Amino acid sequence: MTMLVAVGSFAAGLLGSLTGIGGGIIIVPMLTLIFHVDLRYAIGASLVSIIATSSGAAAAYVREGYTNVRVGVLLEVATTVGALVGAALAGITPTNVLAILMGVVLLFTAVRSMKPKQDHAPLDKPDKWSTRFRLDSTYPTAAGKQAYAVTNVPGGFSLMFLAGVLSALLGIGSGIIKVLAMDQMMRLPFKVSTTTSNFMIGVTAAASAGVYLHRGQIDPAVVFPVTLGVLGGALLGARILTKAPVKPLRFLFTAVVVVMAAQMLYKGVTGTV
C-alpha cells in the first residue's frame, strides 16, 4: 500500500505542477476515497507535503524577483490566524461536513482552473494602505522591469483569512483563493500573484500542521510516501513544463477533480466517509 500511495502522490504532484494548480488539492480525496485513510490523517499528510513542495519553488521565485515578499508577509498574518482557527474547527467538525466542504472546494477549483488567465494593466493610483506599507513593486518581463501598484489591501486581507481557514480544515494550500484575492481584488500581475501565493502556502500549512501534530494526526506511515511522491512529481513537472502539452493535461486534471468532488459530496451527504 505504501508504494501505491507514493505512486498516486507522484502522479498528483506531476499533474499539479504541469497545470500550475498544485497536487495538494487531490491528495486528501485520493487518500480518503482510494486508500481509505481517515480524513483527518489525510489532511495532516497533505499539509506536510505542501510545506515540502512550497519551500523549494518559493526560494527560486524570490531570487528571480517575481514574488512580492512584503505583500506575502502582510497577508500571511491573516492566513496564519485563519489557519489556527481552521485547525481548531477541524477538531470539532463532523467528517461528513468536512467531506461536503471538500467537494464544494474541488468543484470551485475545477471551474477556476478552466478559465483563461489574463493579465491586467498596472494601475496608476495605488491603495493608501499599499503606500503606507510600501507594497508597490516591480517584476521582470522580456522588456525589462515592469512597475505595478497594489489596491484593495483590506479586501485581499479579509479573503486571506478565509483561505487560511479552508487550508487548515481541508489540508489544501488554498492557492486558488489566494491567487484570486491578489489577482482580482488587489490587481497584482498574474505571475506575481501565483509566485507570492506559492511563497505563502508553505507558511500557512506549517501553522495548521502544528495543531494536527499536537493532536497526534500526523502519521509518518502516511506522510512519508505522500511527501516523497508529491515532491518527486512536482520536481519532474517543473523540468518538463515547457515541453508538455498543458491543455489536455489541464482537462485531465479537471476531470479527476470533478470525479473526486462528486464522490466526496456523495460520501459526505450519505455519511459514509
Short mmCIF file of C-alpha atoms in Angstrom, two decimals:
data_model
loop_
_atom_site.label_atom_id
_atom_site.label_comp_id
_atom_site.label_asym_id
_atom_site.label_seq_id
_atom_site.Cartn_x
_atom_site.Cartn_y
_atom_site.Cartn_z
CA MET A 1 0.00 0.00 0.00
CA THR A 2 2.88 2.40 0.81
CA MET A 3 4.25 2.12 -2.71
CA LEU A 4 0.81 2.69 -4.25
CA VAL A 5 0.32 5.81 -2.11
CA ALA A 6 3.71 7.12 -3.27
CA VAL A 7 2.86 6.44 -6.94
CA GLY A 8 -0.53 8.13 -6.62
CA SER A 9 1.04 11.12 -4.86
CA PHE A 10 3.72 11.31 -7.59
CA ALA A 11 1.00 11.50 -10.27
CA ALA A 12 -0.85 14.18 -8.28
CA GLY A 13 2.32 16.24 -7.88
CA LEU A 14 3.20 15.88 -11.57
CA LEU A 15 -0.25 16.91 -12.82
CA GLY A 16 -0.47 19.71 -10.26
CA SER A 17 2.91 21.09 -11.28
CA LEU A 18 2.17 20.92 -15.03
CA THR A 19 -1.19 22.67 -14.65
CA GLY A 20 0.01 25.24 -12.09
CA ILE A 21 -2.66 24.29 -9.56
CA GLY A 22 -0.63 22.11 -7.22
CA GLY A 23 -1.20 18.46 -6.38
CA GLY A 24 -2.32 19.01 -2.80
CA ILE A 25 -5.90 19.61 -3.85
CA ILE A 26 -6.35 15.95 -4.84
CA ILE A 27 -4.17 14.31 -2.17
CA VAL A 28 -6.85 14.35 0.55
CA PRO A 29 -9.68 12.87 -1.60
CA MET A 30 -7.24 10.33 -3.10
CA LEU A 31 -6.13 9.10 0.33
CA THR A 32 -9.69 9.05 1.65
CA LEU A 33 -11.54 7.55 -1.32
CA ILE A 34 -8.94 5.15 -2.75
CA PHE A 35 -6.76 4.18 0.22
CA HIS A 36 -9.43 4.61 2.95
CA VAL A 37 -7.18 6.73 5.17
CA ASP A 38 -9.02 8.56 7.99
CA LEU A 39 -9.96 12.01 6.70
CA ARG A 40 -8.14 13.96 9.43
CA TYR A 41 -4.92 11.91 8.97
CA ALA A 42 -5.18 12.51 5.21
CA ILE A 43 -5.42 16.27 5.87
CA GLY A 44 -2.36 16.12 8.14
CA ALA A 45 -0.31 14.28 5.49
CA SER A 46 -1.37 16.74 2.79
CA LEU A 47 -0.33 19.74 4.92
CA VAL A 48 3.18 18.29 5.43
CA SER A 49 3.55 17.63 1.67
CA ILE A 50 2.50 21.23 0.95
CA ILE A 51 5.26 22.53 3.24
CA ALA A 52 7.85 20.40 1.39
CA THR A 53 6.81 21.33 -2.15
CA SER A 54 6.30 25.02 -1.42
CA SER A 55 9.72 25.55 0.15
CA GLY A 56 11.85 24.73 -2.93
CA ALA A 57 9.83 26.64 -5.53
CA ALA A 58 9.33 29.69 -3.30
CA ALA A 59 13.06 30.32 -2.90
CA ALA A 60 13.61 30.26 -6.68
CA TYR A 61 10.78 32.72 -7.37
CA VAL A 62 12.05 35.13 -4.70
CA ARG A 63 15.54 35.08 -6.29
CA GLU A 64 14.08 35.75 -9.75
CA GLY A 65 12.23 38.82 -8.48
CA TYR A 66 8.63 37.70 -9.14
CA THR A 67 7.49 37.27 -5.52
CA ASN A 68 6.28 40.36 -3.66
CA VAL A 69 7.68 39.46 -0.23
CA ARG A 70 6.12 42.50 1.50
CA VAL A 71 2.64 41.55 0.24
CA GLY A 72 3.23 37.91 1.21
CA VAL A 73 4.36 38.73 4.76
CA LEU A 74 1.45 41.15 5.32
CA LEU A 75 -1.20 38.73 4.03
CA GLU A 76 0.36 35.82 5.87
CA VAL A 77 -0.75 37.44 9.13
CA ALA A 78 -4.37 36.88 8.05
CA THR A 79 -3.83 33.39 6.64
CA THR A 80 -1.92 32.21 9.73
CA VAL A 81 -4.68 33.41 12.07
CA GLY A 82 -7.21 31.77 9.74
CA ALA A 83 -5.18 28.53 9.70
CA LEU A 84 -5.13 28.37 13.50
CA VAL A 85 -8.90 28.97 13.62
CA GLY A 86 -9.47 26.36 10.90
CA ALA A 87 -7.30 23.76 12.65
CA ALA A 88 -9.27 24.27 15.86
CA LEU A 89 -12.58 23.95 13.96
CA ALA A 90 -11.36 20.77 12.22
CA GLY A 91 -11.16 19.02 15.58
CA ILE A 92 -14.87 19.51 16.29
CA THR A 93 -16.34 19.45 12.77
CA PRO A 94 -18.01 16.13 11.76
CA THR A 95 -16.13 14.30 8.99
CA ASN A 96 -19.16 14.24 6.68
CA VAL A 97 -19.33 18.06 6.85
CA LEU A 98 -15.61 18.23 6.01
CA ALA A 99 -16.23 15.89 3.05
CA ILE A 100 -19.06 18.08 1.71
CA LEU A 101 -16.94 21.22 2.11
CA MET A 102 -14.07 19.46 0.32
CA GLY A 103 -16.39 18.56 -2.55
CA VAL A 104 -17.54 22.15 -2.93
CA VAL A 105 -13.96 23.49 -2.92
CA LEU A 106 -12.94 20.84 -5.50
CA LEU A 107 -15.76 21.91 -7.83
CA PHE A 108 -14.78 25.58 -7.41
CA THR A 109 -11.17 24.65 -8.23
CA ALA A 110 -12.27 22.77 -11.36
CA VAL A 111 -14.24 25.77 -12.64
CA ARG A 112 -11.43 28.23 -11.91
CA SER A 113 -8.75 26.01 -13.48
CA MET A 114 -10.54 26.04 -16.85
CA LYS A 115 -10.87 29.82 -17.04
CA PRO A 116 -8.25 31.60 -19.19
CA LYS A 117 -5.65 33.62 -17.28
CA GLN A 118 -5.41 37.23 -18.45
CA ASP A 119 -3.05 39.80 -17.03
CA HIS A 120 -4.27 43.34 -16.47
CA ALA A 121 -2.59 46.67 -16.95
CA PRO A 122 -0.74 48.11 -13.92
CA LEU A 123 -2.75 50.76 -12.09
CA ASP A 124 -1.61 54.36 -11.80
CA LYS A 125 -3.07 55.08 -8.35
CA PRO A 126 -2.07 52.71 -5.52
CA ASP A 127 -4.23 51.95 -2.48
CA LYS A 128 -3.48 54.16 0.59
CA TRP A 129 -2.66 51.02 2.59
CA SER A 130 -0.33 49.91 -0.18
CA THR A 131 1.50 53.23 0.05
CA ARG A 132 1.66 53.05 3.86
CA PHE A 133 3.15 49.53 3.83
CA ARG A 134 5.22 50.17 0.66
CA LEU A 135 3.70 47.23 -1.20
CA ASP A 136 4.06 48.57 -4.76
CA SER A 137 6.94 46.92 -6.60
CA THR A 138 8.31 45.68 -9.95
CA TYR A 139 8.64 42.29 -11.64
CA PRO A 140 10.86 41.08 -14.52
CA THR A 141 9.48 40.94 -18.08
CA ALA A 142 11.05 40.46 -21.52
CA ALA A 143 11.11 44.25 -21.91
CA GLY A 144 12.73 44.83 -18.50
CA LYS A 145 11.31 45.51 -15.06
CA GLN A 146 7.61 46.40 -15.04
CA ALA A 147 6.25 48.54 -12.18
CA TYR A 148 2.81 47.81 -10.71
CA ALA A 149 0.57 49.21 -7.96
CA VAL A 150 -1.39 47.27 -5.33
CA THR A 151 -5.01 48.12 -4.49
CA ASN A 152 -7.84 46.96 -2.18
CA VAL A 153 -5.50 45.73 0.55
CA PRO A 154 -8.30 45.37 3.18
CA GLY A 155 -10.36 43.21 0.78
CA GLY A 156 -7.44 40.94 -0.02
CA PHE A 157 -6.52 40.71 3.67
CA SER A 158 -10.07 39.58 4.56
CA LEU A 159 -10.16 36.90 1.86
CA MET A 160 -6.79 35.58 3.06
CA PHE A 161 -8.35 34.80 6.45
CA LEU A 162 -10.88 32.55 4.65
CA ALA A 163 -8.04 30.94 2.66
CA GLY A 164 -6.25 30.10 5.92
CA VAL A 165 -9.39 28.58 7.47
CA LEU A 166 -10.01 26.37 4.41
CA SER A 167 -6.33 25.34 4.24
CA ALA A 168 -6.38 24.01 7.79
CA LEU A 169 -9.87 22.49 7.55
CA LEU A 170 -9.22 20.60 4.31
CA GLY A 171 -5.44 20.14 4.09
CA ILE A 172 -5.06 22.21 0.93
CA GLY A 173 -2.77 25.11 0.02
CA SER A 174 -5.76 27.35 -0.84
CA GLY A 175 -3.66 28.68 -3.73
CA ILE A 176 -6.77 29.15 -5.89
CA ILE A 177 -8.29 31.56 -3.34
CA LYS A 178 -5.01 33.34 -2.65
CA VAL A 179 -4.36 33.93 -6.34
CA LEU A 180 -7.98 35.05 -6.79
CA ALA A 181 -7.58 37.62 -3.98
CA MET A 182 -4.27 39.01 -5.24
CA ASP A 183 -5.03 38.88 -8.97
CA GLN A 184 -8.69 40.03 -8.99
CA MET A 185 -9.03 42.10 -5.79
CA MET A 186 -5.56 43.56 -5.26
CA ARG A 187 -4.77 43.80 -9.01
CA LEU A 188 -1.28 42.28 -8.82
CA PRO A 189 0.13 40.91 -12.12
CA PHE A 190 -0.79 37.22 -12.53
CA LYS A 191 2.80 35.94 -12.28
CA VAL A 192 3.34 37.97 -9.12
CA SER A 193 0.08 36.60 -7.67
CA THR A 194 0.95 32.94 -8.34
CA THR A 195 4.54 33.18 -7.07
CA THR A 196 3.55 35.16 -3.96
CA SER A 197 0.84 32.56 -3.29
CA ASN A 198 3.47 29.82 -3.55
CA PHE A 199 5.63 31.76 -1.07
CA MET A 200 2.70 31.87 1.38
CA ILE A 201 1.14 28.39 1.24
CA GLY A 202 4.04 26.65 2.98
CA VAL A 203 3.86 29.05 5.95
CA THR A 204 0.06 28.66 6.16
CA ALA A 205 0.33 24.87 6.06
CA ALA A 206 3.06 24.89 8.74
CA ALA A 207 0.81 26.84 11.13
CA SER A 208 -2.07 24.36 10.87
CA ALA A 209 0.19 21.26 10.65
CA GLY A 210 1.49 22.11 14.12
CA VAL A 211 -2.05 21.78 15.51
CA TYR A 212 -2.58 18.44 13.74
CA LEU A 213 0.79 17.23 15.09
CA HIS A 214 -0.25 18.23 18.61
CA ARG A 215 -3.47 16.19 18.21
CA GLY A 216 -1.49 13.16 17.00
CA GLN A 217 -3.00 13.28 13.50
CA ILE A 218 0.33 13.31 11.62
CA ASP A 219 1.09 9.64 10.85
CA PRO A 220 4.65 9.10 9.48
CA ALA A 221 3.48 5.93 7.67
CA VAL A 222 1.17 8.10 5.53
CA VAL A 223 3.19 11.33 5.48
CA PHE A 224 6.42 9.74 4.22
CA PRO A 225 5.18 8.24 0.90
CA VAL A 226 2.85 11.19 0.25
CA THR A 227 5.57 13.81 0.71
CA LEU A 228 8.17 11.92 -1.34
CA GLY A 229 5.66 11.22 -4.11
CA VAL A 230 4.30 14.77 -4.38
CA LEU A 231 7.79 16.30 -4.18
CA GLY A 232 9.12 13.99 -6.91
CA GLY A 233 6.15 14.65 -9.19
CA ALA A 234 6.38 18.42 -8.68
CA LEU A 235 10.11 18.48 -9.47
CA LEU A 236 9.66 16.39 -12.64
CA GLY A 237 6.72 18.57 -13.70
CA ALA A 238 8.81 21.73 -13.32
CA ARG A 239 11.55 20.22 -15.54
CA ILE A 240 9.24 19.22 -18.41
CA LEU A 241 6.79 22.12 -18.09
CA THR A 242 7.92 23.92 -21.26
CA LYS A 243 7.65 20.78 -23.44
CA ALA A 244 4.47 19.17 -22.09
CA PRO A 245 1.06 19.63 -23.78
CA VAL A 246 -0.50 21.59 -20.92
CA LYS A 247 -4.03 22.00 -22.35
CA PRO A 248 -5.01 18.28 -22.46
CA LEU A 249 -3.33 17.79 -19.09
CA ARG A 250 -5.46 20.61 -17.67
CA PHE A 251 -8.60 18.85 -18.99
CA LEU A 252 -7.43 15.56 -17.43
CA PHE A 253 -6.66 17.26 -14.10
CA THR A 254 -10.07 18.98 -14.11
CA ALA A 255 -11.84 15.68 -14.90
CA VAL A 256 -10.07 13.96 -11.98
CA VAL A 257 -11.00 16.82 -9.64
CA VAL A 258 -14.67 16.73 -10.73
CA VAL A 259 -14.92 12.94 -10.20
CA MET A 260 -13.37 13.24 -6.73
CA ALA A 261 -15.63 16.18 -5.90
CA ALA A 262 -18.71 14.11 -6.81
CA GLN A 263 -17.54 11.19 -4.66
CA MET A 264 -16.68 13.41 -1.67
CA LEU A 265 -20.10 15.09 -1.90
CA TYR A 266 -21.85 11.69 -2.14
CA LYS A 267 -19.97 10.24 0.84
CA GLY A 268 -20.47 13.43 2.83
CA VAL A 269 -24.22 13.56 2.21
CA THR A 270 -24.70 9.83 2.88
CA GLY A 271 -22.37 9.92 5.92
CA THR A 272 -20.19 7.06 4.63
CA VAL A 273 -16.84 8.86 4.70
#
